[in-house]
CSV table of C-alpha atoms in Angstrom, one decimal:
chain,number,residue,atom,x,y,z
A,1,MET,CA,0.0,0.0,0.0
A,2,ILE,CA,1.3,3.4,-1.0
A,3,GLY,CA,2.6,5.4,2.0
A,4,SER,CA,2.1,2.5,4.5
A,5,SER,CA,5.3,3.4,6.3
A,6,ILE,CA,3.9,6.9,6.8
A,7,PHE,CA,0.9,5.5,8.6
A,8,ILE,CA,3.4,3.8,11.0
A,9,PHE,CA,5.3,7.1,11.4
A,10,ILE,CA,2.0,8.9,12.3
A,11,PHE,CA,1.2,6.2,14.8
A,12,ALA,CA,4.7,6.4,16.3
A,13,MET,CA,4.3,10.2,16.6
A,14,TRP,CA,0.9,9.7,18.4
A,15,ILE,CA,2.4,7.3,20.9
A,16,LEU,CA,5.3,9.7,21.5
A,17,ILE,CA,2.8,12.5,22.1
A,18,ILE,CA,0.9,10.4,24.7
A,19,ILE,CA,4.1,9.4,26.4
A,20,GLY,CA,5.4,13.0,26.4
A,21,GLY,CA,2.1,14.1,27.9
A,22,GLY,CA,2.5,11.6,30.7
A,23,ILE,CA,6.0,12.7,31.4
A,24,ALA,CA,4.8,16.4,31.4
A,25,VAL,CA,2.1,15.7,33.9
A,26,LEU,CA,4.2,13.4,36.1
A,27,ILE,CA,7.4,15.6,36.1
A,28,LEU,CA,6.3,19.1,35.3
A,29,ALA,CA,3.0,19.4,37.2
A,30,PRO,CA,4.4,18.7,40.7
A,31,ILE,CA,7.1,21.3,40.4
A,32,SER,CA,6.4,24.0,42.9
A,33,ILE,CA,8.8,26.6,44.4
A,34,THR,CA,7.8,28.2,47.7
A,35,ASP,CA,10.8,30.1,49.2
A,36,TYR,CA,11.1,33.1,46.9
A,37,GLY,CA,7.9,35.1,47.6
A,38,GLU,CA,6.6,36.9,44.6
A,39,PHE,CA,9.2,35.2,42.4
A,40,ASN,CA,7.8,31.7,43.1
A,41,LEU,CA,5.7,31.7,39.9
A,42,ILE,CA,8.4,33.0,37.7
A,43,ILE,CA,11.1,30.6,39.0
A,44,SER,CA,8.8,27.6,38.8
A,45,SER,CA,7.7,28.6,35.3
A,46,GLY,CA,11.4,29.0,34.3
A,47,ILE,CA,12.2,25.5,35.5
A,48,LYS,CA,9.2,24.1,33.7
A,49,ALA,CA,10.2,26.0,30.6
A,50,VAL,CA,13.7,24.5,30.7
A,51,ILE,CA,12.4,21.0,31.2
A,52,SER,CA,9.8,21.5,28.4
A,53,ILE,CA,12.4,22.7,26.0
A,54,ALA,CA,14.6,19.7,26.9
A,55,MET,CA,11.6,17.4,26.3
A,56,VAL,CA,10.9,19.0,22.9
A,57,ILE,CA,14.5,18.6,21.8
A,58,SER,CA,14.5,14.9,23.0
A,59,TRP,CA,11.2,14.4,21.2
A,60,ILE,CA,12.6,15.7,18.0
A,61,PHE,CA,15.7,13.6,18.4
A,62,ILE,CA,13.7,10.4,19.0
A,63,LEU,CA,11.3,11.3,16.1
A,64,SER,CA,14.4,11.7,13.8
A,65,LYS,CA,15.6,8.3,14.9
A,66,VAL,CA,12.2,6.8,14.3
A,67,LYS,CA,12.0,8.5,10.9
A,68,ASN,CA,15.4,7.1,9.9
A,69,TRP,CA,14.4,3.6,11.1
A,70,ILE,CA,11.0,3.6,9.3
A,71,PHE,CA,12.1,5.2,6.1
A,72,ARG,CA,15.7,3.7,5.9
A,73,THR,CA,15.0,2.4,2.4
A,74,THR,CA,12.7,5.0,1.0
A,75,LEU,CA,14.8,8.0,2.2
A,76,LYS,CA,17.8,6.9,0.1
A,77,ILE,CA,16.3,9.1,-2.6
B,1,MET,CA,-28.8,21.7,23.3
B,2,GLU,CA,-31.6,22.5,20.8
B,3,GLN,CA,-30.2,26.0,20.4
B,4,GLN,CA,-26.7,24.6,19.6
B,5,ILE,CA,-28.1,22.3,16.9
B,6,ILE,CA,-30.1,25.1,15.3
B,7,ALA,CA,-27.0,27.4,15.4
B,8,ALA,CA,-24.9,24.5,13.9
B,9,ILE,CA,-27.2,24.1,11.0
B,10,ILE,CA,-27.5,27.9,10.2
B,11,VAL,CA,-23.8,28.6,10.7
B,12,SER,CA,-22.7,25.6,8.6
B,13,ALA,CA,-25.1,26.7,5.8
B,14,THR,CA,-23.9,30.3,6.0
B,15,ALA,CA,-20.2,29.3,5.9
B,16,PHE,CA,-20.7,26.9,3.0
B,17,PHE,CA,-22.9,29.1,0.8
B,18,SER,CA,-20.9,32.4,1.4
B,19,VAL,CA,-17.7,30.8,0.1
B,20,PHE,CA,-19.5,28.8,-2.6
B,21,VAL,CA,-21.1,32.0,-4.0
B,22,ILE,CA,-18.2,34.5,-3.4
B,23,THR,CA,-15.4,32.3,-4.9
B,24,PRO,CA,-16.6,32.4,-8.6
B,25,PHE,CA,-16.8,36.2,-8.4
B,26,LEU,CA,-13.3,36.3,-6.9
B,27,ILE,CA,-11.9,34.0,-9.6
B,28,LYS,CA,-13.3,36.3,-12.3
B,29,ALA,CA,-12.0,39.4,-10.5
B,30,LEU,CA,-8.5,37.9,-10.1
B,31,GLU,CA,-8.4,36.7,-13.7
B,32,LYS,CA,-9.4,40.2,-14.9
B,33,ARG,CA,-6.6,41.7,-12.8
B,34,ASN,CA,-4.1,39.1,-14.2
B,35,SER,CA,-3.6,37.9,-10.6
B,36,THR,CA,-2.9,34.3,-11.8
B,37,VAL,CA,0.0,31.8,-11.4
B,38,LYS,CA,1.1,28.9,-13.6
B,39,ASP,CA,0.1,25.4,-12.5
B,40,TYR,CA,3.3,23.6,-13.5
B,41,HIS,CA,1.8,20.1,-12.8
B,42,ARG,CA,-0.9,20.6,-15.4
B,43,LYS,CA,-0.7,19.7,-19.1
B,44,GLY,CA,-0.3,23.0,-20.9
B,45,GLY,CA,0.5,24.9,-17.7
B,46,ALA,CA,-2.8,26.5,-17.1
B,47,MET,CA,-3.0,29.9,-15.4
B,48,ILE,CA,-4.9,29.7,-12.1
B,49,ALA,CA,-6.4,32.6,-10.1
B,50,ARG,CA,-4.7,33.3,-6.8
B,51,PRO,CA,-5.2,34.1,-3.9
B,52,GLY,CA,-8.4,32.6,-2.7
B,53,GLY,CA,-7.9,33.9,0.9
B,54,PRO,CA,-10.5,36.8,0.5
B,55,SER,CA,-13.4,34.4,-0.1
B,56,LEU,CA,-12.3,32.2,2.8
B,57,ILE,CA,-12.1,35.0,5.3
B,58,ALA,CA,-15.4,36.4,4.1
B,59,GLY,CA,-17.1,33.1,4.8
B,60,ILE,CA,-15.4,32.8,8.2
B,61,ILE,CA,-16.4,36.3,9.3
B,62,ILE,CA,-20.0,36.1,8.0
B,63,SER,CA,-20.6,32.7,9.7
B,64,GLY,CA,-18.7,33.9,12.8
B,65,ILE,CA,-21.1,36.9,13.1
B,66,VAL,CA,-24.1,34.6,12.7
B,67,LEU,CA,-22.7,32.4,15.5
B,68,TYR,CA,-22.1,35.4,17.7
B,69,SER,CA,-25.7,36.4,17.3
B,70,PHE,CA,-26.6,33.0,18.9
B,71,PHE,CA,-23.8,33.0,21.5
B,72,PRO,CA,-22.3,36.4,22.3
B,73,MET,CA,-19.0,35.0,23.6
B,74,MET,CA,-15.7,36.8,23.7
B,75,GLU,CA,-14.0,33.5,22.5
B,76,ILE,CA,-15.7,33.9,19.1
B,77,ILE,CA,-14.5,37.5,18.7
B,78,ALA,CA,-10.9,36.5,19.7
B,79,ILE,CA,-10.8,33.6,17.1
B,80,LEU,CA,-12.2,35.9,14.4
B,81,ILE,CA,-9.7,38.7,15.1
B,82,THR,CA,-6.7,36.2,15.2
B,83,THR,CA,-7.9,34.6,11.9
B,84,SER,CA,-8.4,38.0,10.2
B,85,LEU,CA,-4.9,39.1,11.3
B,86,ALA,CA,-3.4,35.8,9.9
B,87,PHE,CA,-5.3,36.6,6.6
B,88,PHE,CA,-3.6,40.0,6.3
B,89,VAL,CA,-0.2,38.4,7.1
B,90,GLY,CA,-0.8,35.9,4.2
B,91,LEU,CA,-2.0,38.7,2.0
B,92,VAL,CA,1.2,40.6,2.5
B,93,ASP,CA,3.2,37.5,1.6
B,94,ASP,CA,0.9,36.9,-1.5
B,95,LYS,CA,1.6,40.5,-2.7
B,96,LYS,CA,5.3,40.7,-1.8
B,97,ILE,CA,7.9,37.9,-1.4
B,98,MET,CA,9.0,37.9,2.2
B,99,SER,CA,11.8,36.1,4.0
B,100,GLY,CA,11.4,32.6,5.5
B,101,TRP,CA,11.2,34.1,9.0
B,102,PHE,CA,8.4,36.6,8.2
B,103,LYS,CA,5.5,34.2,8.4
B,104,PRO,CA,6.4,32.4,11.7
B,105,ILE,CA,7.1,35.8,13.5
B,106,ALA,CA,4.1,37.6,12.1
B,107,LEU,CA,1.8,34.7,12.8
B,108,ALA,CA,3.0,34.6,16.4
B,109,ALA,CA,1.9,38.2,16.7
B,110,THR,CA,-1.6,37.3,15.5
B,111,ALA,CA,-2.1,35.3,18.8
B,112,ILE,CA,-2.1,38.7,20.7
B,113,PRO,CA,-6.0,39.0,20.7
B,114,ILE,CA,-6.3,35.6,22.4
B,115,LEU,CA,-3.9,36.7,25.1
B,116,VAL,CA,-5.3,40.2,25.5
B,117,LEU,CA,-8.9,39.1,25.7
B,118,GLY,CA,-7.9,36.3,28.1
B,119,VAL,CA,-9.9,33.6,26.3
B,120,TYR,CA,-7.6,30.7,27.2
B,121,ASP,CA,-7.0,28.4,30.1
B,122,SER,CA,-3.4,27.8,31.1
B,123,ASP,CA,-4.1,24.1,31.9
B,124,LEU,CA,-2.7,21.8,29.2
B,125,SER,CA,-4.7,18.6,29.0
B,126,PHE,CA,-3.2,15.3,28.0
B,127,PRO,CA,-4.9,11.9,27.5
B,128,LEU,CA,-4.8,9.4,30.3
B,129,PHE,CA,-2.6,11.5,32.6
B,130,GLY,CA,-4.7,14.6,33.2
B,131,GLU,CA,-3.7,18.3,33.1
B,132,VAL,CA,-0.6,20.3,33.8
B,133,LYS,CA,-0.9,23.9,35.0
B,134,ILE,CA,1.7,26.2,33.2
B,135,PRO,CA,0.5,29.8,33.7
B,136,LEU,CA,3.4,31.7,32.2
B,137,LEU,CA,4.6,28.9,29.9
B,138,TYR,CA,1.2,28.6,28.3
B,139,ILE,CA,1.6,32.1,26.8
B,140,ALA,CA,4.4,30.7,24.7
B,141,VAL,CA,2.2,27.7,23.8
B,142,VAL,CA,-0.5,30.1,22.5
B,143,VAL,CA,2.0,32.1,20.4
B,144,ILE,CA,3.8,29.0,19.0
B,145,MET,CA,0.5,27.1,18.3
B,146,ILE,CA,-0.8,29.7,15.9
B,147,SER,CA,2.5,30.0,14.1
B,148,ILE,CA,2.8,26.2,13.8
B,149,THR,CA,-0.7,25.5,12.6
B,150,GLY,CA,-0.6,28.4,10.1
B,151,ASN,CA,2.7,27.4,8.6
B,152,THR,CA,2.0,23.7,8.5
B,153,ILE,CA,-1.2,24.2,6.5
B,154,ASN,CA,0.7,26.6,4.2
B,155,SER,CA,3.5,24.0,3.7
B,156,ILE,CA,1.1,21.3,2.7
B,157,ASP,CA,-0.5,23.5,0.1
B,158,VAL,CA,1.5,22.1,-2.8
B,159,LEU,CA,-1.0,20.2,-4.9
B,160,ASN,CA,-4.5,21.0,-6.2
B,161,GLY,CA,-7.1,20.7,-3.5
B,162,VAL,CA,-4.8,19.4,-0.8
B,163,ALA,CA,-4.8,22.3,1.7
B,164,SER,CA,-8.6,22.7,1.6
B,165,GLY,CA,-9.4,19.0,1.5
B,166,PHE,CA,-6.9,18.4,4.4
B,167,MET,CA,-8.6,21.1,6.4
B,168,VAL,CA,-12.1,19.6,5.8
B,169,ILE,CA,-10.8,16.3,7.3
B,170,ALA,CA,-8.7,17.8,10.2
B,171,ALA,CA,-11.4,20.3,11.2
B,172,THR,CA,-14.1,17.5,11.1
B,173,ALA,CA,-12.0,15.5,13.5
B,174,LEU,CA,-11.5,18.6,15.7
B,175,THR,CA,-15.3,19.3,15.7
B,176,ILE,CA,-16.1,15.7,16.8
B,177,SER,CA,-13.5,15.9,19.5
B,178,LEU,CA,-15.0,19.2,20.8
B,179,ILE,CA,-18.4,17.6,20.8
B,180,ILE,CA,-17.0,14.6,22.8
B,181,LEU,CA,-15.5,17.1,25.3
B,182,GLN,CA,-18.9,19.0,25.4
B,183,LYS,CA,-17.5,22.3,24.2
B,184,TYR,CA,-20.5,22.8,21.9
B,185,GLU,CA,-20.2,26.5,21.0
B,186,ILE,CA,-16.6,26.2,19.9
B,187,ALA,CA,-17.5,23.0,18.1
B,188,VAL,CA,-20.0,25.0,16.0
B,189,LEU,CA,-17.3,27.5,15.1
B,190,SER,CA,-15.1,24.5,14.2
B,191,LEU,CA,-17.9,23.2,12.0
B,192,SER,CA,-17.9,26.6,10.1
B,193,LEU,CA,-14.2,25.9,9.3
B,194,VAL,CA,-15.2,22.5,7.9
B,195,PHE,CA,-17.9,24.0,5.7
B,196,VAL,CA,-15.8,27.0,4.6
B,197,SER,CA,-13.0,24.6,3.5
B,198,LEU,CA,-15.5,22.2,1.9
B,199,ALA,CA,-17.0,25.0,-0.3
B,200,PHE,CA,-13.5,26.2,-1.2
B,201,TYR,CA,-12.5,22.6,-2.1
B,202,LYS,CA,-15.2,22.6,-4.8
B,203,TYR,CA,-13.0,25.1,-6.7
B,204,HIS,CA,-9.6,24.1,-5.4
B,205,LYS,CA,-9.8,20.4,-6.1
B,206,PHE,CA,-8.1,19.0,-9.2
B,207,PRO,CA,-8.2,20.6,-11.7
B,208,SER,CA,-8.0,23.8,-9.6
B,209,LYS,CA,-9.8,27.0,-10.6
B,210,ILE,CA,-8.3,28.9,-7.8
B,211,PHE,CA,-5.3,28.5,-5.4
B,212,PRO,CA,-5.7,29.7,-1.7
B,213,GLY,CA,-2.3,31.4,-1.7
B,214,ASP,CA,-0.7,32.3,1.6
B,215,SER,CA,-3.7,34.4,2.6
B,216,GLY,CA,-6.0,31.3,2.3
B,217,ALA,CA,-3.7,28.7,3.8
B,218,LEU,CA,-2.7,30.9,6.8
B,219,THR,CA,-6.3,31.9,7.4
B,220,LEU,CA,-7.3,28.2,7.6
B,221,GLY,CA,-4.3,27.2,9.7
B,222,ALA,CA,-4.6,30.1,12.1
B,223,MET,CA,-8.3,29.6,12.7
B,224,TYR,CA,-7.7,25.9,13.4
B,225,GLY,CA,-4.9,26.8,15.9
B,226,ALA,CA,-7.1,29.5,17.6
B,227,ILE,CA,-10.0,27.0,18.0
B,228,ALA,CA,-7.6,24.5,19.5
B,229,ILE,CA,-6.4,27.0,22.1
B,230,VAL,CA,-9.8,28.5,23.0
B,231,GLY,CA,-11.4,25.0,23.0
B,232,GLN,CA,-8.5,23.7,25.1
B,233,VAL,CA,-7.9,20.8,22.7
B,234,GLU,CA,-4.3,21.7,21.8
B,235,VAL,CA,-3.0,18.1,21.9
B,236,ILE,CA,-5.9,16.7,20.0
B,237,ALA,CA,-5.6,19.4,17.3
B,238,ALA,CA,-1.8,18.5,17.0
B,239,VAL,CA,-2.6,14.8,16.5
B,240,ALA,CA,-5.2,15.6,13.7
B,241,LEU,CA,-2.6,17.7,11.9
B,242,GLY,CA,-0.3,14.6,11.7
B,243,PRO,CA,0.6,14.5,7.9
B,244,ALA,CA,1.1,18.3,7.8
B,245,ILE,CA,3.3,18.2,10.9
B,246,ILE,CA,5.3,15.3,9.4
B,247,ASN,CA,5.7,17.4,6.2
B,248,SER,CA,7.1,20.3,8.1
B,249,PHE,CA,9.3,18.1,10.2
B,250,LEU,CA,10.7,16.3,7.2
B,251,PHE,CA,11.3,19.6,5.4
B,252,LEU,CA,13.0,21.2,8.4
B,253,SER,CA,15.1,18.1,9.3
B,254,SER,CA,16.3,17.8,5.6
B,255,MET,CA,17.0,21.6,5.2
B,256,LYS,CA,18.3,22.2,8.7
B,257,ARG,CA,16.9,25.8,8.7
B,258,ILE,CA,13.8,27.8,8.2
B,259,VAL,CA,13.6,28.7,4.5
B,260,GLU,CA,10.9,29.5,1.9
B,261,HIS,CA,10.2,26.7,-0.6
B,262,ARG,CA,10.8,29.1,-3.5
B,263,GLU,CA,14.4,29.8,-2.3
B,264,ILE,CA,15.4,26.1,-2.8
B,265,LYS,CA,16.7,25.4,-6.3
B,266,ALA,CA,16.7,21.6,-6.1
B,267,LYS,CA,13.3,20.1,-6.8
B,268,PRO,CA,11.9,17.2,-4.6
B,269,ILE,CA,9.6,16.0,-7.3
B,270,THR,CA,9.5,16.1,-11.1
B,271,LEU,CA,7.0,15.5,-13.9
B,272,THR,CA,7.1,12.5,-16.3
B,273,GLU,CA,6.3,13.0,-20.0
B,274,ASP,CA,2.7,12.0,-19.3
B,275,PHE,CA,2.4,14.6,-16.4
B,276,MET,CA,2.7,12.1,-13.6
B,277,LEU,CA,4.5,13.1,-10.4
B,278,LYS,CA,7.8,11.3,-9.6
B,279,ALA,CA,10.3,11.7,-6.7
B,280,THR,CA,13.7,13.1,-7.8
B,281,SER,CA,17.0,11.6,-6.6
B,282,ASP,CA,18.5,15.0,-6.0
B,283,LYS,CA,20.4,14.9,-2.6
B,284,ASP,CA,20.1,18.7,-2.2
B,285,ALA,CA,16.3,18.7,-2.6
B,286,SER,CA,14.1,18.9,0.5
B,287,VAL,CA,12.4,15.7,1.8
B,288,THR,CA,8.6,16.4,1.9
B,289,LEU,CA,5.5,14.3,2.4
B,290,VAL,CA,4.8,14.2,-1.3
B,291,ARG,CA,8.3,13.1,-2.1
B,292,LEU,CA,8.1,10.4,0.5
B,293,ILE,CA,4.8,9.1,-0.9
B,294,LEU,CA,6.3,9.0,-4.4
B,295,ALA,CA,9.7,7.6,-3.3
B,296,GLY,CA,10.3,3.9,-4.2
B,297,GLY,CA,7.0,3.5,-6.0
B,298,LYS,CA,5.7,4.2,-9.5
B,299,PRO,CA,4.8,7.8,-10.6
B,300,LEU,CA,1.4,8.9,-9.5
B,301,SER,CA,-1.0,11.5,-10.8
B,302,GLU,CA,-1.5,14.7,-8.8
B,303,LYS,CA,-5.0,13.5,-7.9
B,304,GLU,CA,-3.7,10.2,-6.6
B,305,VAL,CA,-1.1,11.8,-4.4
B,306,GLY,CA,-3.8,14.1,-3.0
B,307,PHE,CA,-5.9,11.1,-2.1
B,308,VAL,CA,-3.0,9.4,-0.3
B,309,ILE,CA,-2.6,12.5,1.8
B,310,PHE,CA,-6.3,12.5,2.5
B,311,ARG,CA,-6.1,8.9,3.7
B,312,LEU,CA,-3.2,9.8,6.0
B,313,THR,CA,-5.3,12.7,7.3
B,314,ILE,CA,-8.3,10.5,8.0
B,315,PHE,CA,-6.0,8.1,9.9
B,316,SER,CA,-4.7,11.1,12.0
B,317,GLY,CA,-8.2,12.3,12.5
B,318,VAL,CA,-9.3,8.9,13.9
B,319,LEU,CA,-6.3,9.0,16.2
B,320,SER,CA,-7.3,12.5,17.4
B,321,ILE,CA,-10.9,11.4,18.1
B,322,ILE,CA,-9.4,8.4,20.1
B,323,THR,CA,-7.3,10.9,22.0
B,324,ALA,CA,-10.4,12.9,22.8
B,325,LEU,CA,-12.1,9.8,24.1
B,326,MET,CA,-9.0,9.0,26.2
B,327,MET,CA,-9.2,12.5,27.8
B,328,GLY,CA,-12.0,11.1,30.0
B,329,ILE,CA,-9.9,8.2,31.2
B,330,SER,CA,-7.4,8.8,34.0
B,331,LEU,CA,-4.7,6.3,34.9
């Protein structure tokens, strides 16, 4: 079937989104800073932002690996 | 519930018929002003009217006003303003060739009405695991979301009928998801996006009579992104956009930078003598969804490639609806 490997790639992307969501909820959500007064929100948001960016970079890296694995034959174009 | 059903029928009909009626007049006006571009994939290289954005934005605004008369909600106003701003960004790009960075940055600015009017919730919902509260970080999500959805729809607008047909399927999946999550008013607005795209598809499908241009593609993409934010279905919306996101991902990972398609000399696909599409073997050319569909197989007609993309979008749409159903399940 034409593009069948692309269906697998879309499915892999979906699984990665769900796993990423789980990590975000389990790791990001509990982060709470309490000792810096009015800066609590900014500091905790900063930490969450750094973790989020790291997660996005990892996600792109994993997706690239998945892409190379799925399309290893067709990408030799 | 009865009021929502009546609104859905009237808004859908208004959205469909406004675009259906306005577009032929727009085609004539554009042809009269010589605002046409060559369709290189067509035998004889027909000249096609462009941009179709004005008829799309007219349909969206008319149906949006009708919906507002039923439900005077600030959310509707915010979505309409953001969509209109995205239309103007696209129109500038249609009239004048801008750099690769113009659209992502300008589209990010179109998210301002959503932020200023405060029609968003900073909780990001994920299936199975629940929500994560990210008050400040969510502002970045809003800005990035509009930019991504606008640009991904624009990047998939490469073949006759693909952008509008893609949006019909993706927005239908989004509408069903919003209904599942009981966000009925936003679902009706999403339904108007389905019918606006469907009416435009009538003229955009192979062989196209009009191309949406940047103004059309950015209008559809930005409205989709704005609905996702206001309806709090960001993750679901991203899943439904699967093939378009893959297209952008493949393009960026092969080019390693943000660049306009027209700036790249090497072509990812070529035409056979009988006007079929075929992947090139040029190492410098970008990897795109269309090139991937054609790679390793026999040449396909433009219409056939379009239908492969639609099948992929239906698959993504089904996954997005499953994601919406999973939102109600907590591990």
